[in-house]
């Protein structure tokens, strides 16, 4: 075999090896993003003081599929207080192959996602009450909810007729989502409850900037 033939052979072997590596990495990234975790950044101040604009977070997916390998069904049952990433009701999710692929992998996905906290659960009575002092509080099943994570109980906008402030019963399979910055969050008070099928994952860890590294509670 001539030197030229050896070079061509080595080139082909290296090319195939590189392609195999690229394919493996892409598939691994897709599987990790879909089943394990993905990274997100915070674009607004709706979750202040818990999360600030520009924060980078880890969103875990494992609790979204607790029975995946038992029943092969997708379930998502977040608890009150969980900080969740989701597609709001106003976002129409396309079902063509490319749109589904981009949502599952995060590659070139243009669907708008929100981050809010789970406040009301399916079947619960929800209500926001405003006191004479100007402070507002959430009541679940007629009991005031302890919310040490919010920015201020005085930041609530006054509830209007076109807002969802209760009292009402949250429908089955639906959740009431609110931002910790109650004065600067476009949440369930404005667009209603959220179907569990729209959850993407749960925010669990803040990894950037370094001085704010912490778990998300």
Coordinates of N, CA, C and O in Angstrom, one line a residue, residues 31-181:
X31 N -30.8 12.8 25.3 CA -31.3 11.9 26.3 C -31.2 12.6 27.7 O -32.2 12.5 28.5
X32 N -30.1 13.3 28.0 CA -29.9 13.9 29.3 C -30.9 15.1 29.4 O -31.6 15.2 30.5
X33 N -31.1 15.9 28.4 CA -32.1 17.0 28.4 C -33.5 16.5 28.6 O -34.3 17.1 29.3
X34 N -33.8 15.4 27.9 CA -35.2 14.9 28.0 C -35.5 14.2 29.3 O -36.6 14.4 29.9
X35 N -34.6 13.4 29.8 CA -34.9 12.5 30.9 C -34.3 13.0 32.2 O -34.8 12.6 33.3
X36 N -33.2 13.7 32.2 CA -32.4 14.0 33.4 C -32.5 15.5 33.8 O -33.1 15.8 34.9
X37 N -31.9 16.4 33.1 CA -31.8 17.8 33.5 C -31.4 18.6 32.3 O -30.9 18.1 31.3
X38 N -31.7 19.9 32.4 CA -31.2 20.9 31.4 C -30.9 22.2 32.2 O -31.3 22.4 33.3
X39 N -30.2 23.1 31.5 CA -29.8 24.4 32.0 C -30.7 25.5 31.5 O -31.0 25.4 30.3
X40 N -31.0 26.4 32.3 CA -31.9 27.5 31.9 C -31.3 28.8 32.5 O -30.6 28.8 33.5
X41 N -31.7 30.0 31.9 CA -31.3 31.2 32.5 C -32.6 32.0 32.8 O -33.6 31.9 32.2
X42 N -32.5 32.9 33.8 CA -33.7 33.7 34.2 C -33.7 35.0 33.5 O -32.8 35.9 33.7
X43 N -34.7 35.3 32.7 CA -34.8 36.5 31.9 C -35.4 37.7 32.6 O -35.3 38.8 32.1
X44 N -36.2 37.5 33.7 CA -36.9 38.6 34.3 C -36.9 38.5 35.8 O -36.3 37.6 36.4
X45 N -37.5 39.5 36.4 CA -37.4 39.6 37.9 C -38.7 39.1 38.5 O -38.9 39.4 39.7
X46 N -39.5 38.3 37.8 CA -40.7 37.8 38.4 C -40.6 36.9 39.6 O -41.5 36.7 40.3
X47 N -39.4 36.3 39.7 CA -39.1 35.4 40.9 C -38.3 36.0 41.9 O -37.7 35.3 42.8
X48 N -38.0 37.3 41.9 CA -37.3 37.9 43.0 C -38.0 37.7 44.3 O -39.3 37.8 44.3
X49 N -37.3 37.6 45.4 CA -35.9 37.6 45.6 C -35.2 36.2 45.4 O -34.0 36.1 45.6
X50 N -36.0 35.1 45.2 CA -35.5 33.8 45.0 C -34.5 33.7 43.9 O -33.4 33.1 44.0
X51 N -34.9 34.2 42.7 CA -34.1 34.2 41.5 C -34.0 35.6 40.9 O -35.0 36.3 40.8
X52 N -32.8 35.9 40.5 CA -32.6 37.3 39.9 C -32.4 37.2 38.4 O -32.1 36.1 37.9
X53 N -32.6 38.3 37.7 CA -32.3 38.3 36.3 C -30.9 37.9 36.0 O -29.9 38.4 36.6
X54 N -30.7 37.0 35.0 CA -29.4 36.5 34.6 C -28.9 35.3 35.4 O -27.9 34.7 35.0
X55 N -29.6 34.9 36.4 CA -29.2 33.7 37.1 C -29.3 32.5 36.2 O -30.2 32.4 35.3
X56 N -28.4 31.5 36.4 CA -28.4 30.3 35.6 C -28.8 29.1 36.6 O -28.2 29.0 37.7
X57 N -29.7 28.3 36.1 CA -30.2 27.3 37.0 C -30.2 25.9 36.3 O -30.2 25.8 35.1
X58 N -30.3 24.9 37.2 CA -30.5 23.5 36.7 C -31.9 23.1 36.9 O -32.5 23.3 38.0
X59 N -32.5 22.6 35.8 CA -33.9 22.1 35.8 C -33.9 20.6 35.7 O -33.5 20.0 34.7
X60 N -34.4 19.9 36.8 CA -34.3 18.4 36.7 C -35.6 17.9 36.1 O -36.7 18.5 36.3
X61 N -35.5 16.7 35.5 CA -36.6 16.1 34.8 C -37.0 14.8 35.4 O -38.1 14.2 35.1
X62 N -36.2 14.2 36.3 CA -36.5 12.9 36.8 C -37.8 12.7 37.5 O -38.5 11.7 37.3
X63 N -38.2 13.8 38.3 CA -39.5 13.6 39.0 C -40.7 13.8 38.0 O -41.8 13.6 38.4
X64 N -40.4 14.2 36.8 CA -41.5 14.3 35.8 C -41.9 13.0 35.3 O -43.0 12.8 34.8
X65 N -41.0 12.0 35.4 CA -41.3 10.6 34.9 C -41.1 9.6 36.0 O -40.3 8.6 35.8
X66 N -41.8 9.7 37.1 CA -41.6 8.7 38.2 C -42.0 7.3 37.9 O -41.5 6.4 38.4
X67 N -42.9 7.1 36.9 CA -43.4 5.7 36.6 C -43.0 5.4 35.2 O -43.6 4.4 34.6
X68 N -42.1 6.0 34.6 CA -41.7 5.8 33.2 C -41.4 4.4 32.9 O -41.8 3.8 31.9
X69 N -40.6 3.8 33.7 CA -40.1 2.4 33.5 C -41.0 1.3 34.0 O -40.7 0.2 33.9
X70 N -42.1 1.8 34.7 CA -43.1 0.8 35.2 C -44.3 0.7 34.3 O -44.7 -0.4 33.9
X71 N -44.8 1.9 34.0 CA -46.1 1.9 33.2 C -45.9 2.5 31.8 O -46.8 2.6 31.0
X72 N -44.7 3.1 31.6 CA -44.4 3.8 30.3 C -45.3 5.0 30.1 O -45.5 5.4 29.0
X73 N -45.8 5.5 31.2 CA -46.6 6.7 31.1 C -45.8 7.9 31.8 O -45.0 7.8 32.7
X74 N -46.1 9.1 31.3 CA -45.5 10.3 31.8 C -46.4 10.9 32.8 O -47.6 11.2 32.5
X75 N -45.9 11.2 34.0 CA -46.7 11.8 35.1 C -45.9 13.0 35.6 O -44.6 13.0 35.6
X76 N -46.6 14.0 36.1 CA -45.9 15.1 36.7 C -46.8 15.7 37.8 O -47.9 16.2 37.6
X77 N -46.4 15.4 39.1 CA -47.2 15.8 40.2 C -46.4 16.7 41.1 O -46.0 16.2 42.2
X78 N -46.2 18.0 40.8 CA -45.4 18.8 41.7 C -46.1 19.1 43.0 O -47.3 19.0 43.1
X79 N -45.3 19.5 44.0 CA -45.8 19.8 45.3 C -45.9 21.3 45.4 O -45.2 22.0 44.7
X80 N -46.7 21.7 46.4 CA -46.8 23.2 46.7 C -45.4 23.7 47.1 O -44.7 23.1 47.9
X81 N -45.0 24.8 46.5 CA -43.7 25.4 46.8 C -42.6 25.1 45.8 O -41.6 25.7 45.7
X82 N -42.9 24.0 44.9 CA -41.9 23.7 43.9 C -41.8 24.8 42.9 O -42.8 25.4 42.5
X83 N -40.6 25.2 42.5 CA -40.4 26.2 41.4 C -40.3 25.4 40.1 O -39.4 24.6 39.9
X84 N -41.2 25.7 39.2 CA -41.4 24.9 38.0 C -41.2 25.7 36.7 O -41.5 26.9 36.7
X85 N -40.6 25.1 35.7 CA -40.5 25.6 34.4 C -41.7 25.0 33.6 O -41.9 23.8 33.6
X86 N -42.4 25.9 32.8 CA -43.5 25.3 32.0 C -43.9 26.2 30.8 O -43.4 27.4 30.7
X87 N -44.7 25.7 30.0 CA -45.2 26.5 28.8 C -46.6 27.0 29.3 O -47.5 26.3 29.6
X88 N -46.7 28.3 29.3 CA -48.0 28.9 29.7 C -49.1 28.6 28.7 O -48.9 28.3 27.5
X89 N -50.4 28.8 29.1 CA -51.5 28.5 28.3 C -51.6 29.3 27.0 O -52.1 28.8 26.0
X90 N -51.0 30.5 27.0 CA -51.0 31.3 25.8 C -50.1 30.8 24.7 O -50.3 31.3 23.5
X91 N -49.2 29.9 25.0 CA -48.3 29.4 24.0 C -48.9 28.2 23.3 O -49.1 27.2 24.0
X92 N -49.1 28.3 22.0 CA -49.7 27.2 21.3 C -48.5 26.2 20.9 O -47.7 26.6 20.1
X93 N -48.6 25.0 21.4 CA -47.5 24.1 21.1 C -47.8 23.3 19.8 O -48.7 22.5 19.8
X94 N -46.9 23.5 18.8 CA -47.1 22.8 17.6 C -46.7 21.4 17.7 O -45.9 21.0 18.6
X95 N -47.3 20.5 16.9 CA -47.1 19.1 17.1 C -46.4 18.4 15.9 O -46.3 17.2 15.8
X96 N -45.9 19.3 15.0 CA -45.1 18.7 13.9 C -43.8 18.1 14.5 O -43.4 18.5 15.6
X97 N -43.1 17.3 13.7 CA -41.9 16.6 14.2 C -40.8 17.5 14.6 O -40.3 17.3 15.7
X98 N -40.6 18.5 13.9 CA -39.5 19.5 14.2 C -39.8 20.2 15.5 O -38.9 20.4 16.4
X99 N -41.0 20.7 15.7 CA -41.4 21.4 16.9 C -41.3 20.5 18.1 O -40.8 21.0 19.2
X100 N -41.8 19.3 18.0 CA -41.7 18.4 19.1 C -40.2 18.1 19.5 O -39.8 18.1 20.6
X101 N -39.4 17.8 18.4 CA -38.0 17.6 18.6 C -37.3 18.7 19.3 O -36.5 18.5 20.2
X102 N -37.6 20.0 18.9 CA -36.9 21.1 19.4 C -37.3 21.3 20.9 O -36.5 21.7 21.7
X103 N -38.6 21.0 21.2 CA -39.0 21.2 22.6 C -38.3 20.1 23.5 O -37.9 20.4 24.6
X104 N -38.2 18.9 23.1 CA -37.7 17.8 23.9 C -36.2 18.0 24.1 O -35.6 17.6 25.1
X105 N -35.5 18.5 23.1 CA -34.0 18.6 23.1 C -33.6 20.0 23.5 O -32.4 20.2 24.0
X106 N -34.4 21.0 23.3 CA -34.0 22.4 23.6 C -33.2 23.0 22.4 O -32.9 24.2 22.5
X107 N -33.0 22.3 21.3 CA -32.3 22.8 20.2 C -33.2 23.7 19.3 O -34.2 23.2 18.8
X108 N -32.8 24.9 19.2 CA -33.6 25.9 18.3 C -35.1 26.0 18.8 O -35.9 26.3 18.0
X109 N -35.3 25.8 20.0 CA -36.7 25.9 20.5 C -37.1 27.3 20.8 O -36.4 28.1 21.5
X110 N -38.2 27.8 20.1 CA -38.6 29.2 20.3 C -39.8 29.3 21.1 O -40.4 30.4 21.3
X111 N -40.4 28.2 21.7 CA -41.5 28.3 22.5 C -41.2 29.0 23.8 O -40.3 28.6 24.5
X112 N -42.0 30.0 24.2 CA -41.8 30.7 25.4 C -42.1 29.9 26.6 O -43.1 29.2 26.7
X113 N -41.2 29.8 27.6 CA -41.4 29.1 28.9 C -41.3 30.1 30.0 O -40.6 31.1 30.0
X114 N -42.1 29.8 31.1 CA -42.2 30.6 32.3 C -41.6 29.9 33.4 O -41.5 28.6 33.4
X115 N -41.2 30.6 34.5 CA -40.8 30.0 35.7 C -41.6 30.6 36.8 O -41.6 31.8 37.0
X116 N -42.3 29.8 37.6 CA -43.2 30.3 38.7 C -43.2 29.2 39.8 O -42.7 28.1 39.6
X117 N -43.8 29.5 40.9 CA -43.9 28.6 42.0 C -45.3 28.0 42.1 O -46.3 28.7 41.8
X118 N -45.4 26.7 42.4 CA -46.7 26.1 42.6 C -47.3 26.6 43.9 O -46.7 26.4 45.0
X119 N -48.5 27.2 43.8 CA -49.1 27.7 45.0 C -50.4 26.9 45.3 O -50.6 26.5 46.5
X120 N -51.2 26.7 44.3 CA -52.5 25.9 44.5 C -52.5 24.6 43.8 O -52.0 24.5 42.7
X121 N -53.0 23.6 44.5 CA -53.0 22.2 44.0 C -54.4 21.8 43.5 O -55.4 22.5 43.9
X122 N -54.5 20.8 42.7 CA -55.9 20.4 42.2 C -56.8 20.1 43.3 O -56.4 19.4 44.3
X123 N -58.0 20.6 43.2 CA -59.1 20.3 44.2 C -59.1 21.2 45.4 O -60.0 21.2 46.2
X124 N -58.1 22.1 45.5 CA -58.1 23.0 46.6 C -58.9 24.3 46.4 O -59.1 24.7 45.2
X125 N -59.4 24.9 47.4 CA -60.0 26.2 47.4 C -59.0 27.3 47.4 O -58.1 27.3 48.3
X126 N -59.0 28.2 46.4 CA -57.9 29.2 46.3 C -58.6 30.6 46.5 O -59.6 30.9 45.9
X127 N -57.9 31.5 47.2 CA -58.4 32.9 47.3 C -57.2 33.8 47.8 O -56.4 33.4 48.5
X128 N -57.2 35.0 47.2 CA -56.3 36.1 47.7 C -57.2 37.1 48.4 O -58.1 37.6 47.9
X129 N -56.8 37.4 49.6 CA -57.5 38.4 50.5 C -56.6 39.6 50.7 O -55.4 39.4 51.1
X130 N -57.2 40.8 50.6 CA -56.4 42.0 50.9 C -56.9 42.6 52.2 O -58.1 42.7 52.4
X131 N -56.0 42.9 53.1 CA -56.4 43.4 54.4 C -56.4 45.0 54.4 O -55.9 45.6 53.4
X132 N -56.9 45.5 55.4 CA -57.0 47.0 55.5 C -55.7 47.7 55.5 O -55.5 48.8 55.0
X133 N -54.6 47.0 55.9 CA -53.3 47.5 56.0 C -52.7 47.6 54.6 O -51.7 48.3 54.4
X134 N -53.3 47.0 53.6 CA -52.8 47.0 52.2 C -52.0 45.7 51.9 O -51.7 45.5 50.7
X135 N -51.8 44.9 52.9 CA -51.1 43.6 52.6 C -52.1 42.6 52.1 O -53.3 42.6 52.4
X136 N -51.6 41.7 51.2 CA -52.5 40.7 50.6 C -51.9 39.3 50.9 O -50.6 39.2 51.0
X137 N -52.7 38.3 51.1 CA -52.3 37.0 51.5 C -53.1 35.9 50.7 O -54.2 36.2 50.3
X138 N -52.4 34.8 50.4 CA -53.0 33.7 49.7 C -53.7 32.8 50.8 O -53.0 32.5 51.8
X139 N -54.9 32.4 50.5 CA -55.6 31.4 51.4 C -55.9 30.1 50.6 O -56.4 30.2 49.5
X140 N -55.5 29.0 51.2 CA -55.8 27.7 50.7 C -56.7 27.0 51.6 O -56.4 26.8 52.8
X141 N -57.9 26.6 51.1 CA -58.9 25.9 51.9 C -59.2 26.8 53.2 O -59.3 26.2 54.3
X142 N -59.3 28.1 53.0 CA -59.6 29.1 54.0 C -58.5 29.3 55.1 O -58.8 29.8 56.1
X143 N -57.3 28.8 54.8 CA -56.2 29.0 55.8 C -55.1 29.8 55.1 O -54.8 29.5 53.9
X144 N -54.6 30.8 55.8 CA -53.6 31.6 55.2 C -52.3 30.8 55.0 O -51.9 30.0 55.8
X145 N -51.8 31.0 53.8 CA -50.5 30.3 53.4 C -49.3 31.0 53.9 O -49.2 32.2 53.6
X146 N -48.4 30.3 54.5 CA -47.2 30.9 55.0 C -46.2 31.0 53.8 O -45.8 29.9 53.3
X147 N -45.8 32.2 53.4 CA -45.0 32.3 52.2 C -43.8 33.2 52.5 O -43.8 34.4 52.2
X148 N -42.8 32.7 53.2 CA -41.6 33.4 53.6 C -40.7 33.8 52.4 O -39.8 34.6 52.5
X149 N -41.0 33.1 51.2 CA -40.1 33.3 50.0 C -40.5 34.5 49.2 O -39.7 34.9 48.3
X150 N -41.7 35.1 49.4 CA -42.1 36.2 48.5 C -41.3 37.5 48.8 O -40.8 37.7 50.0
X151 N -41.3 38.4 47.9 CA -40.6 39.7 48.1 C -41.3 40.6 49.1 O -40.7 41.1 50.1
X152 N -42.6 40.7 49.0 CA -43.4 41.5 50.0 C -44.9 41.2 49.8 O -45.4 41.1 48.7
X153 N -45.6 41.1 50.9 CA -47.0 41.0 50.9 C -47.8 42.3 50.5 O -49.0 42.3 50.3
X154 N -47.0 43.4 50.4 CA -47.6 44.7 50.1 C -47.4 45.0 48.6 O -47.8 46.0 48.2
X155 N -46.8 44.1 47.8 CA -46.6 44.3 46.4 C -47.7 43.9 45.5 O -47.6 44.0 44.3
X156 N -48.7 43.2 46.1 CA -49.8 42.7 45.3 C -50.5 43.8 44.6 O -50.9 44.8 45.2
X157 N -50.8 43.6 43.3 CA -51.8 44.6 42.6 C -53.2 44.3 43.1 O -53.5 43.2 43.6
X158 N -54.0 45.3 43.1 CA -55.4 45.2 43.5 C -56.1 44.2 42.5 O -56.0 44.4 41.3
X159 N -56.8 43.2 43.0 CA -57.5 42.3 42.2 C -58.7 43.0 41.4 O -59.4 43.7 42.0
X160 N -58.8 42.6 40.1 CA -59.9 43.2 39.3 C -60.8 42.0 38.9 O -60.5 40.9 39.0
X161 N -61.9 42.4 38.2 CA -62.9 41.4 37.8 C -62.3 40.4 36.8 O -62.8 39.3 36.7
X162 N -61.4 40.9 36.0 CA -60.8 40.0 35.0 C -59.6 39.2 35.5 O -58.9 38.6 34.7
X163 N -59.4 39.2 36.8 CA -58.3 38.5 37.4 C -58.8 37.3 38.1 O -59.9 37.2 38.6
X164 N -57.9 36.3 38.3 CA -58.3 35.0 39.0 C -57.8 35.1 40.4 O -56.7 34.6 40.8
X165 N -58.5 35.7 41.3 CA -58.2 35.9 42.7 C -59.0 35.1 43.6 O -58.8 35.1 44.8
X166 N -60.0 34.4 43.1 CA -60.9 33.6 43.9 C -62.0 34.3 44.7 O -62.2 35.5 44.5
X167 N -62.7 33.6 45.5 CA -62.5 32.2 45.8 C -63.0 31.2 44.7 O -64.1 31.5 44.1
X168 N -62.3 30.2 44.4 CA -62.8 29.1 43.5 C -62.0 27.9 43.8 O -60.9 27.9 44.4
X169 N -62.5 26.8 43.3 CA -61.9 25.5 43.4 C -61.0 25.2 42.2 O -61.5 25.3 41.1
X170 N -59.7 24.9 42.4 CA -58.8 24.6 41.3 C -59.2 23.2 40.7 O -59.4 22.2 41.4
X171 N -59.5 23.2 39.4 CA -59.9 22.0 38.7 C -58.9 20.8 38.8 O -57.7 21.1 39.0
X172 N -59.3 19.6 38.7 CA -58.4 18.5 38.7 C -57.5 18.6 37.6 O -57.8 19.0 36.4
X173 N -56.2 18.2 37.8 CA -55.2 18.3 36.8 C -54.6 19.6 36.5 O -53.8 19.8 35.6
X174 N -55.1 20.6 37.3 CA -54.7 22.0 37.1 C -53.9 22.5 38.4 O -54.1 22.0 39.5
X175 N -53.0 23.5 38.2 CA -52.3 24.1 39.2 C -52.3 25.6 39.2 O -52.4 26.2 38.1
X176 N -52.2 26.3 40.3 CA -52.2 27.8 40.3 C -50.8 28.2 40.6 O -50.1 27.8 41.6
X177 N -50.2 28.9 39.6 CA -48.8 29.3 39.6 C -48.6 30.8 39.9 O -49.3 31.6 39.4
X178 N -47.6 31.1 40.8 CA -47.4 32.6 41.1 C -45.9 32.8 41.2 O -45.1 31.9 41.6
X179 N -45.5 34.0 40.8 CA -44.1 34.4 40.9 C -43.9 34.9 42.4 O -44.8 35.5 43.0
X180 N -42.7 34.8 42.9 CA -42.4 35.3 44.2 C -42.4 36.8 44.3 O -42.6 37.4 45.4
X181 N -42.2 37.5 43.2 CA -42.3 39.0 43.1 C -43.8 39.3 42.7 O -44.1 39.5 41.6

